[in-house]
Amino acid sequence: MVRQENQDRFLLLRDGVYYYWRRVPKVVVHLEDRAPVIRQSLKTDDLAKARAQRDILEEADNVLWASMLTDGKTDAAMAAYKVARARAEALGFAYRPNFELAQLSLEERIRRVAAVSDLRTPVAVETAVLGGVDRPRVKVSEAFEIYCNEVAAVEIVGKSEEQKKSWKKVKKYAVEVFTKVVGEDLAMEDITRDHAKKMHDHFKGMIAPKDAKAAKKSASLGKRRMGDMSILYKRYFAHIGVEGRPNPFEGLTFNQKFKKSRLPFPIEWVRDVILKPGALAGLNDDARHIVLVCIETGARPIELRYLRKDRIKLHDKVPHILVEPSFDPDEPHEVKTVSSVRRIPLVGVALEAMKLHPDGFERYRENGNTLSATVNSFLKENKLQPTGKETLYGFRHTFEDRLKEGRIDDELRKILMGHSIDREKYGSGGSLKLYQEELMKIVYPFDPAIV
């Protein structure tokens, strides 16, 4: 069922009209009502149009036959629905279940009946144009899998496996919370405004608990998770061809007055405590060196983890690292934003640490949670946090504080941090030599023994 290279596959020209002509695969012949051969007029003499319609029907049949080989009732129902949509669209009609056809104009209903009035029209095509296949009742958990595997597939194609898992885990949390608060895994079409409000009330109780002593969650958490459900609902129905359906989650959100940021380490604390000989000796080499590079580059830990040999320029006139996405299909990964793409000179202890990792930090490349847990636990156990709340990410914020204290140009600060510049960009942003000279103004002194 893999698409063939022949651009005119499954096309037959008869009496000046193109037909979709395809033999049913042997493995599903006993399950396919149209076996042994599918014959469907494409009602056109235009080869380009015929090819486009053929593509729709070919893909639809591939999906249908694949579903016949599985045991999932929902999968089969969804496949049948997709096939009906495809057949209707191939003839220029938007698919509508028959109970919705009555809402169409009389002219549109007559046009549909006329399109299938020919006695030679296959029953399957007639069923599709006249809405004979019911829309499948898909549960929220099933719709979420469809969203991940089909709807959002293009959006996550550039993510690494770790990034994909993290992306899915966060969004799945919203689905799990919704299912828990409403008490069941509802069919998508059964979700009401009251159900959505239950989820909103759940997060409201977490953000502003009645017990003043209870732990509080951020408004951002509720806002993002309610947004996840709203997006799932909207895009799932758009995906199955249902436009304009009222979204029960719309408008249910939370406003956050203050955004909680990660604590930076005081500049002097890093110099006098963290970089003190022996302070980080108990960390494994990869974790220790990531900390040291983070201190002098301000790079996000994930940006350092994904560094590879071709992005580590130790032998250039100005040694530096490149932060950019990978489009290698075997090792893809994304960066946070477009402005995150940048060059960062290696100075001081960061240069010495990177010399020991010319190929990057393979140990933690796909293990971000392990890196964070390892470093943060070490900092806590060894009393290396001035308030007890600082984390690995805090070294990035300390770097920004150092740039400010060193009176580094505002735009250069944003470039080095990977932040967006609030104006139209002109030029390259400056040379690496300039970046290096500016960073040397704030570089920490260090004992080579700490590397």
Short mmCIF file of C-alpha atoms in Angstrom, two decimals:
data_model
loop_
_atom_site.label_atom_id
_atom_site.label_comp_id
_atom_site.label_asym_id
_atom_site.label_seq_id
_atom_site.Cartn_x
_atom_site.Cartn_y
_atom_site.Cartn_z
CA MET A 1 0.00 0.00 0.00
CA VAL A 2 3.03 2.27 -0.31
CA ARG A 3 2.57 5.06 -2.84
CA GLN A 4 4.07 4.14 -6.19
CA GLU A 5 6.36 6.33 -8.29
CA ASN A 6 4.23 6.14 -11.47
CA GLN A 7 2.53 9.53 -11.57
CA ASP A 8 -0.39 8.11 -13.54
CA ARG A 9 -0.92 5.06 -11.30
CA PHE A 10 -4.52 3.89 -10.90
CA LEU A 11 -5.71 6.20 -13.71
CA LEU A 12 -7.61 4.90 -16.73
CA LEU A 13 -8.79 7.08 -19.63
CA ARG A 14 -12.02 5.81 -21.15
CA ASP A 15 -14.18 7.70 -23.64
CA GLY A 16 -12.36 10.93 -22.78
CA VAL A 17 -12.99 10.63 -19.01
CA TYR A 18 -10.49 9.59 -16.34
CA TYR A 19 -11.32 6.80 -13.91
CA TYR A 20 -9.74 5.79 -10.62
CA TRP A 21 -9.04 2.10 -11.38
CA ARG A 22 -7.36 0.07 -8.67
CA ARG A 23 -7.13 -3.59 -7.76
CA VAL A 24 -7.90 -4.38 -4.10
CA PRO A 25 -4.91 -5.94 -2.25
CA LYS A 26 -5.32 -9.67 -1.62
CA VAL A 27 -4.97 -9.30 2.15
CA VAL A 28 -8.23 -7.32 2.34
CA VAL A 29 -10.20 -8.74 -0.60
CA HIS A 30 -12.44 -10.70 1.77
CA LEU A 31 -13.20 -7.51 3.73
CA GLU A 32 -13.66 -5.05 0.86
CA ASP A 33 -17.14 -4.71 -0.70
CA ARG A 34 -15.65 -3.18 -3.86
CA ALA A 35 -13.32 -6.11 -4.57
CA PRO A 36 -11.74 -7.26 -6.77
CA VAL A 37 -11.32 -3.92 -8.64
CA ILE A 38 -12.35 -0.38 -7.74
CA ARG A 39 -13.73 1.65 -10.63
CA GLN A 40 -14.73 5.26 -9.99
CA SER A 41 -15.28 7.98 -12.55
CA LEU A 42 -13.37 11.16 -11.73
CA LYS A 43 -15.71 13.09 -14.05
CA THR A 44 -12.89 15.02 -15.70
CA ASP A 45 -10.81 14.92 -18.86
CA ASP A 46 -8.07 17.05 -17.26
CA LEU A 47 -5.05 14.91 -16.35
CA ALA A 48 -3.81 17.29 -13.63
CA LYS A 49 -7.22 17.31 -11.94
CA ALA A 50 -7.47 13.54 -12.28
CA ARG A 51 -4.09 13.07 -10.60
CA ALA A 52 -5.12 15.33 -7.71
CA GLN A 53 -8.39 13.45 -7.22
CA ARG A 54 -6.54 10.14 -7.52
CA ASP A 55 -4.16 11.17 -4.74
CA ILE A 56 -7.08 11.84 -2.39
CA LEU A 57 -8.75 8.52 -3.16
CA GLU A 58 -5.50 6.56 -3.04
CA GLU A 59 -4.63 7.90 0.42
CA ALA A 60 -8.18 7.26 1.64
CA ASP A 61 -8.12 3.65 0.49
CA ASN A 62 -4.69 3.12 2.05
CA VAL A 63 -6.07 4.32 5.38
CA LEU A 64 -9.19 2.18 5.05
CA TRP A 65 -7.31 -1.00 4.19
CA ALA A 66 -4.81 -0.46 6.99
CA SER A 67 -7.69 -0.12 9.44
CA MET A 68 -9.20 -3.37 8.20
CA LEU A 69 -6.09 -5.18 9.39
CA THR A 70 -6.47 -3.86 12.96
CA ASP A 71 -8.94 -4.77 15.68
CA GLY A 72 -9.68 -1.23 16.86
CA LYS A 73 -13.33 -0.32 16.35
CA THR A 74 -12.63 3.40 16.73
CA ASP A 75 -9.76 3.19 14.24
CA ALA A 76 -12.00 1.45 11.72
CA ALA A 77 -14.81 3.97 12.20
CA MET A 78 -12.41 6.87 11.83
CA ALA A 79 -10.90 5.32 8.73
CA ALA A 80 -14.34 4.85 7.16
CA TYR A 81 -15.16 8.47 7.96
CA LYS A 82 -11.89 9.70 6.43
CA VAL A 83 -12.52 7.65 3.30
CA ALA A 84 -16.02 9.09 2.94
CA ARG A 85 -14.61 12.60 3.32
CA ALA A 86 -11.95 11.91 0.72
CA ARG A 87 -14.42 10.52 -1.80
CA ALA A 88 -16.71 13.51 -1.38
CA GLU A 89 -13.81 15.95 -1.67
CA ALA A 90 -12.53 14.21 -4.79
CA LEU A 91 -15.82 15.17 -6.44
CA GLY A 92 -15.65 18.73 -5.12
CA PHE A 93 -17.94 18.39 -2.08
CA ALA A 94 -17.23 19.03 1.59
CA TYR A 95 -18.31 15.94 3.48
CA ARG A 96 -21.41 16.33 5.65
CA PRO A 97 -23.13 13.52 7.61
CA ASN A 98 -26.69 13.11 6.32
CA PHE A 99 -28.24 14.73 9.41
CA GLU A 100 -26.37 17.93 8.47
CA LEU A 101 -27.39 17.87 4.81
CA ALA A 102 -30.82 19.24 5.69
CA GLN A 103 -29.12 22.43 6.84
CA LEU A 104 -27.59 23.01 3.40
CA SER A 105 -29.27 25.12 0.75
CA LEU A 106 -31.72 23.45 -1.61
CA GLU A 107 -29.38 24.25 -4.50
CA GLU A 108 -26.49 22.44 -2.78
CA ARG A 109 -28.63 19.37 -1.99
CA ILE A 110 -29.81 19.15 -5.60
CA ARG A 111 -26.19 19.46 -6.80
CA ARG A 112 -25.14 16.54 -4.63
CA VAL A 113 -28.00 14.30 -5.76
CA ALA A 114 -27.26 15.14 -9.39
CA ALA A 115 -23.60 14.19 -8.94
CA VAL A 116 -24.50 10.62 -7.99
CA SER A 117 -27.66 10.13 -10.07
CA ASP A 118 -25.84 8.09 -12.70
CA LEU A 119 -26.81 4.42 -12.22
CA ARG A 120 -23.14 3.45 -12.64
CA THR A 121 -22.08 5.51 -9.62
CA PRO A 122 -20.54 3.15 -7.02
CA VAL A 123 -22.53 2.82 -3.80
CA ALA A 124 -19.49 3.93 -1.78
CA VAL A 125 -19.30 7.21 -3.71
CA GLU A 126 -23.03 7.82 -3.37
CA THR A 127 -22.76 7.18 0.36
CA ALA A 128 -19.92 9.68 0.66
CA VAL A 129 -21.60 12.51 -1.27
CA LEU A 130 -24.92 12.01 0.52
CA GLY A 131 -23.37 11.72 3.98
CA GLY A 132 -24.08 8.08 4.69
CA VAL A 133 -21.17 7.55 7.08
CA ASP A 134 -21.65 8.76 10.64
CA ARG A 135 -18.98 10.82 12.31
CA PRO A 136 -17.14 8.48 14.73
CA ARG A 137 -17.54 9.02 18.47
CA VAL A 138 -13.94 9.52 19.50
CA LYS A 139 -12.96 9.81 23.15
CA VAL A 140 -10.76 12.61 24.44
CA SER A 141 -7.80 10.26 24.94
CA GLU A 142 -8.18 8.95 21.38
CA ALA A 143 -8.52 12.45 19.96
CA PHE A 144 -5.30 13.37 21.76
CA GLU A 145 -3.43 10.55 19.98
CA ILE A 146 -4.88 11.69 16.65
CA TYR A 147 -3.75 15.22 17.46
CA CYS A 148 -0.20 14.07 18.27
CA ASN A 149 0.17 11.65 15.36
CA GLU A 150 -1.68 13.51 12.61
CA VAL A 151 -2.71 17.08 13.41
CA ALA A 152 0.53 18.29 14.99
CA ALA A 153 2.87 15.95 13.12
CA VAL A 154 4.43 18.73 11.04
CA GLU A 155 4.97 20.93 14.10
CA ILE A 156 7.02 18.35 15.98
CA VAL A 157 8.96 16.85 13.08
CA GLY A 158 12.04 18.93 13.94
CA LYS A 159 12.09 17.96 17.61
CA SER A 160 14.48 15.42 19.09
CA GLU A 161 13.00 12.29 20.68
CA GLU A 162 13.45 13.87 24.09
CA GLN A 163 11.76 17.08 22.96
CA LYS A 164 8.85 15.10 21.48
CA LYS A 165 8.36 13.16 24.70
CA SER A 166 8.46 16.35 26.74
CA TRP A 167 6.02 18.10 24.37
CA LYS A 168 3.57 15.19 24.53
CA LYS A 169 3.90 14.72 28.30
CA VAL A 170 2.97 18.33 29.02
CA LYS A 171 -0.07 18.29 26.76
CA LYS A 172 -1.18 14.86 27.95
CA TYR A 173 -1.31 16.26 31.48
CA ALA A 174 -4.16 18.56 30.39
CA VAL A 175 -6.09 15.59 28.98
CA GLU A 176 -5.53 13.56 32.14
CA VAL A 177 -6.68 16.42 34.39
CA PHE A 178 -9.80 16.97 32.28
CA THR A 179 -10.70 13.27 32.31
CA LYS A 180 -10.19 13.12 36.06
CA VAL A 181 -12.27 16.17 36.96
CA VAL A 182 -15.24 15.21 34.73
CA GLY A 183 -15.07 11.60 35.89
CA GLU A 184 -14.81 9.85 32.52
CA ASP A 185 -13.13 9.76 29.14
CA LEU A 186 -15.86 11.61 27.25
CA ALA A 187 -16.51 11.49 23.53
CA MET A 188 -15.26 14.75 22.05
CA GLU A 189 -18.70 15.74 20.78
CA ASP A 190 -20.19 15.28 24.27
CA ILE A 191 -17.96 17.89 25.93
CA THR A 192 -20.03 20.83 27.20
CA ARG A 193 -19.25 24.22 28.68
CA ASP A 194 -20.03 22.79 32.13
CA HIS A 195 -17.32 20.15 31.66
CA ALA A 196 -14.82 22.82 30.65
CA LYS A 197 -15.79 24.93 33.67
CA LYS A 198 -15.10 21.97 35.97
CA MET A 199 -11.54 21.88 34.68
CA HIS A 200 -11.26 25.64 35.09
CA ASP A 201 -12.53 25.40 38.68
CA HIS A 202 -9.99 22.66 39.37
CA PHE A 203 -7.10 24.91 38.40
CA LYS A 204 -8.67 27.87 40.18
CA GLY A 205 -8.52 25.83 43.38
CA MET A 206 -4.83 25.13 42.78
CA ILE A 207 -3.98 28.75 41.97
CA ALA A 208 -6.03 30.35 44.75
CA PRO A 209 -6.74 27.63 47.35
CA LYS A 210 -9.26 28.45 50.08
CA ASP A 211 -6.74 27.27 52.64
CA ALA A 212 -4.28 30.15 52.89
CA LYS A 213 -1.55 27.79 54.07
CA ALA A 214 -1.91 25.39 51.14
CA ALA A 215 0.72 25.31 48.38
CA LYS A 216 -0.19 27.44 45.39
CA LYS A 217 0.34 26.82 41.69
CA SER A 218 1.02 29.58 39.18
CA ALA A 219 -1.72 31.08 37.04
CA SER A 220 0.53 30.26 34.10
CA LEU A 221 0.01 26.53 34.72
CA GLY A 222 -3.77 26.82 34.52
CA LYS A 223 -3.60 29.16 31.54
CA ARG A 224 -1.39 26.82 29.52
CA ARG A 225 -3.32 23.64 30.32
CA MET A 226 -6.72 25.20 29.60
CA GLY A 227 -5.18 26.46 26.38
CA ASP A 228 -4.00 22.95 25.53
CA MET A 229 -7.55 21.59 25.81
CA SER A 230 -8.95 24.48 23.79
CA ILE A 231 -6.43 23.86 21.02
CA LEU A 232 -7.06 20.10 21.07
CA TYR A 233 -10.81 20.64 20.74
CA LYS A 234 -10.55 23.22 17.96
CA ARG A 235 -7.93 21.47 15.88
CA TYR A 236 -9.38 17.97 16.25
CA PHE A 237 -12.74 19.02 14.82
CA ALA A 238 -11.07 21.06 12.09
CA HIS A 239 -9.01 17.97 11.27
CA ILE A 240 -12.11 15.83 10.72
CA GLY A 241 -13.75 18.54 8.62
CA VAL A 242 -16.04 20.16 11.19
CA GLU A 243 -15.59 23.93 11.03
CA GLY A 244 -17.19 26.59 13.20
CA ARG A 245 -18.09 24.30 16.09
CA PRO A 246 -18.43 26.31 19.36
CA ASN A 247 -15.42 25.65 21.58
CA PRO A 248 -16.48 24.98 25.21
CA PHE A 249 -13.00 25.93 26.46
CA GLU A 250 -12.92 29.31 24.74
CA GLY A 251 -12.34 32.23 27.11
CA LEU A 252 -11.66 30.02 30.13
CA THR A 253 -8.21 31.16 31.14
CA PHE A 254 -6.22 32.84 33.90
CA ASN A 255 -4.33 36.11 33.98
CA GLN A 256 -0.93 36.13 35.61
CA LYS A 257 0.13 39.48 37.07
CA PHE A 258 3.63 38.40 37.99
CA LYS A 259 5.75 35.82 36.26
CA LYS A 260 7.92 33.77 38.56
CA SER A 261 11.52 33.69 37.32
CA ARG A 262 14.41 31.45 38.26
CA LEU A 263 16.74 32.86 40.89
CA PRO A 264 20.21 33.90 39.72
CA PHE A 265 23.25 33.08 41.80
CA PRO A 266 24.84 36.27 43.14
CA ILE A 267 27.83 37.22 40.98
CA GLU A 268 30.23 37.08 43.92
CA TRP A 269 28.83 33.71 45.04
CA VAL A 270 29.76 32.11 41.74
CA ARG A 271 33.26 33.61 41.89
CA ASP A 272 33.98 32.83 45.56
CA VAL A 273 32.00 29.62 46.15
CA ILE A 274 31.09 27.78 42.94
CA LEU A 275 34.47 28.33 41.24
CA LYS A 276 36.41 27.58 44.40
CA PRO A 277 38.78 24.61 43.88
CA GLY A 278 37.04 21.42 44.97
CA ALA A 279 33.50 22.87 45.07
CA LEU A 280 32.30 20.95 42.00
CA ALA A 281 34.76 18.06 42.23
CA GLY A 282 32.03 15.62 43.26
CA LEU A 283 30.12 16.08 40.00
CA ASN A 284 30.82 13.78 37.05
CA ASP A 285 32.92 15.40 34.32
CA ASP A 286 30.08 16.07 31.87
CA ALA A 287 27.83 17.69 34.47
CA ARG A 288 30.66 19.76 35.95
CA HIS A 289 31.81 20.99 32.57
CA ILE A 290 28.27 21.90 31.49
CA VAL A 291 28.02 24.04 34.64
CA LEU A 292 31.34 25.74 33.85
CA VAL A 293 30.38 26.43 30.22
CA CYS A 294 26.97 27.73 31.29
CA ILE A 295 28.62 30.15 33.73
CA GLU A 296 30.69 31.85 31.00
CA THR A 297 28.30 31.59 28.02
CA GLY A 298 24.84 31.99 29.56
CA ALA A 299 23.65 29.23 27.23
CA ARG A 300 20.57 27.26 28.21
CA PRO A 301 21.46 23.78 29.50
CA ILE A 302 19.50 22.21 26.62
CA GLU A 303 21.54 24.27 24.13
CA LEU A 304 24.75 22.88 25.60
CA ARG A 305 23.44 19.31 25.69
CA TYR A 306 22.66 19.37 21.97
CA LEU A 307 26.06 20.69 20.90
CA ARG A 308 27.81 18.45 18.39
CA LYS A 309 31.25 18.50 16.82
CA ASP A 310 30.25 20.69 13.88
CA ARG A 311 28.94 23.38 16.25
CA ILE A 312 31.97 23.49 18.54
CA LYS A 313 34.59 25.74 16.91
CA LEU A 314 37.63 25.30 19.14
CA HIS A 315 40.21 25.98 16.43
CA ASP A 316 38.71 29.12 14.90
CA LYS A 317 40.46 32.45 15.41
CA VAL A 318 37.77 33.18 18.00
CA PRO A 319 36.80 29.87 19.66
CA HIS A 320 33.02 29.70 19.95
CA ILE A 321 29.92 27.52 19.95
CA LEU A 322 26.99 27.67 17.55
CA VAL A 323 23.47 27.40 18.92
CA GLU A 324 21.14 26.37 16.10
CA PRO A 325 18.55 23.71 15.26
CA SER A 326 19.53 20.41 13.68
CA PHE A 327 17.76 19.32 10.52
CA ASP A 328 19.53 15.97 10.44
CA PRO A 329 16.66 13.42 10.21
CA ASP A 330 18.62 11.03 12.43
CA GLU A 331 19.39 13.62 15.12
CA PRO A 332 16.90 16.49 14.85
CA HIS A 333 16.32 19.07 17.55
CA GLU A 334 14.77 22.50 17.87
CA VAL A 335 15.88 25.70 19.56
CA LYS A 336 13.51 27.72 21.72
CA THR A 337 13.02 30.67 19.35
CA VAL A 338 14.47 32.11 16.15
CA SER A 339 16.44 34.62 18.22
CA SER A 340 18.04 31.70 20.11
CA VAL A 341 20.18 30.97 17.05
CA ARG A 342 23.51 32.61 17.81
CA ARG A 343 27.30 32.39 18.18
CA ILE A 344 28.82 32.59 21.66
CA PRO A 345 32.57 33.05 22.16
CA LEU A 346 34.28 30.65 24.54
CA VAL A 347 36.27 32.52 27.17
CA GLY A 348 37.82 31.69 30.51
CA VAL A 349 36.81 28.44 32.16
CA ALA A 350 34.22 27.71 29.43
CA LEU A 351 36.95 27.40 26.80
CA GLU A 352 39.00 25.02 28.93
CA ALA A 353 35.93 22.89 29.68
CA MET A 354 34.87 22.69 26.02
CA LYS A 355 38.37 21.59 25.00
CA LEU A 356 37.65 18.38 26.89
CA HIS A 357 34.40 17.85 24.93
CA PRO A 358 35.15 18.53 21.25
CA ASP A 359 32.23 16.26 20.29
CA GLY A 360 29.79 17.64 22.86
CA PHE A 361 28.18 16.19 25.97
CA GLU A 362 26.85 12.86 24.74
CA ARG A 363 26.07 11.59 28.24
CA TYR A 364 23.27 14.13 28.64
CA ARG A 365 22.29 14.77 25.02
CA GLU A 366 18.89 13.13 25.43
CA ASN A 367 18.78 13.19 29.24
CA GLY A 368 17.92 16.71 30.29
CA ASN A 369 15.95 15.67 33.36
CA THR A 370 18.86 13.57 34.57
CA LEU A 371 21.27 16.47 34.12
CA SER A 372 19.05 18.88 36.06
CA ALA A 373 18.44 16.37 38.84
CA THR A 374 22.15 15.55 39.10
CA VAL A 375 23.32 19.16 39.28
CA ASN A 376 20.50 20.49 41.44
CA SER A 377 20.83 17.66 43.97
CA PHE A 378 24.58 18.21 44.14
CA LEU A 379 24.17 21.94 44.72
CA LYS A 380 21.66 21.30 47.50
CA GLU A 381 23.59 18.51 49.22
CA ASN A 382 26.80 20.54 49.19
CA LYS A 383 25.18 23.79 50.34
CA LEU A 384 26.16 25.60 47.15
CA GLN A 385 22.85 27.51 46.94
CA PRO A 386 22.80 30.80 48.86
CA THR A 387 19.03 30.63 49.45
CA GLY A 388 18.46 26.92 48.84
CA LYS A 389 16.31 27.64 45.77
CA GLU A 390 18.84 28.28 43.00
CA THR A 391 19.14 25.71 40.19
CA LEU A 392 21.36 24.95 37.21
CA TYR A 393 19.38 27.41 35.10
CA GLY A 394 20.26 30.17 37.58
CA PHE A 395 23.79 30.38 36.12
CA ARG A 396 22.26 31.69 32.88
CA HIS A 397 20.55 34.49 34.81
CA THR A 398 23.78 35.27 36.64
CA PHE A 399 25.47 35.63 33.24
CA GLU A 400 22.87 38.21 32.24
CA ASP A 401 23.41 40.09 35.51
CA ARG A 402 27.15 40.14 34.78
CA LEU A 403 26.52 41.57 31.32
CA LYS A 404 24.49 44.37 32.89
CA GLU A 405 27.04 45.00 35.65
CA GLY A 406 29.77 45.11 33.00
CA ARG A 407 27.72 47.71 31.08
CA ILE A 408 27.71 45.58 27.96
CA ASP A 409 25.65 47.14 25.16
CA ASP A 410 21.94 46.30 25.50
CA GLU A 411 21.62 44.81 22.00
CA LEU A 412 24.75 42.72 22.43
CA ARG A 413 23.34 41.41 25.72
CA LYS A 414 20.21 40.29 23.91
CA ILE A 415 22.23 38.68 21.13
CA LEU A 416 24.41 36.73 23.55
CA MET A 417 21.40 35.65 25.63
CA GLY A 418 19.39 34.65 22.57
CA HIS A 419 16.66 37.19 23.29
CA SER A 420 14.73 39.01 20.58
CA ILE A 421 15.62 42.58 19.63
CA ASP A 422 12.61 44.89 19.51
CA ARG A 423 13.39 46.54 16.21
CA GLU A 424 14.00 45.60 12.60
CA LYS A 425 17.32 43.83 12.31
CA TYR A 426 20.08 45.37 10.19
CA GLY A 427 23.56 43.95 9.59
CA SER A 428 25.11 40.88 11.18
CA GLY A 429 25.01 42.14 14.76
CA GLY A 430 28.78 42.52 15.11
CA SER A 431 31.85 40.33 14.84
CA LEU A 432 32.82 37.42 17.06
CA LYS A 433 35.97 39.33 17.92
CA LEU A 434 33.84 42.13 19.34
CA TYR A 435 31.78 39.63 21.34
CA GLN A 436 34.96 38.06 22.68
CA GLU A 437 36.46 41.41 23.70
CA GLU A 438 33.28 42.37 25.55
CA LEU A 439 33.06 39.04 27.38
CA MET A 440 36.68 39.29 28.44
CA LYS A 441 35.69 42.40 30.43
CA ILE A 442 33.54 40.28 32.76
CA VAL A 443 35.32 36.90 32.65
CA TYR A 444 35.81 35.15 35.99
CA PRO A 445 39.36 34.34 37.12
CA PHE A 446 39.71 30.62 37.79
CA ASP A 447 42.10 27.96 38.98
CA PRO A 448 42.77 25.47 36.12
CA ALA A 449 42.46 22.69 38.69
CA ILE A 450 38.65 23.11 38.83
CA VAL A 451 38.25 21.93 35.25
#
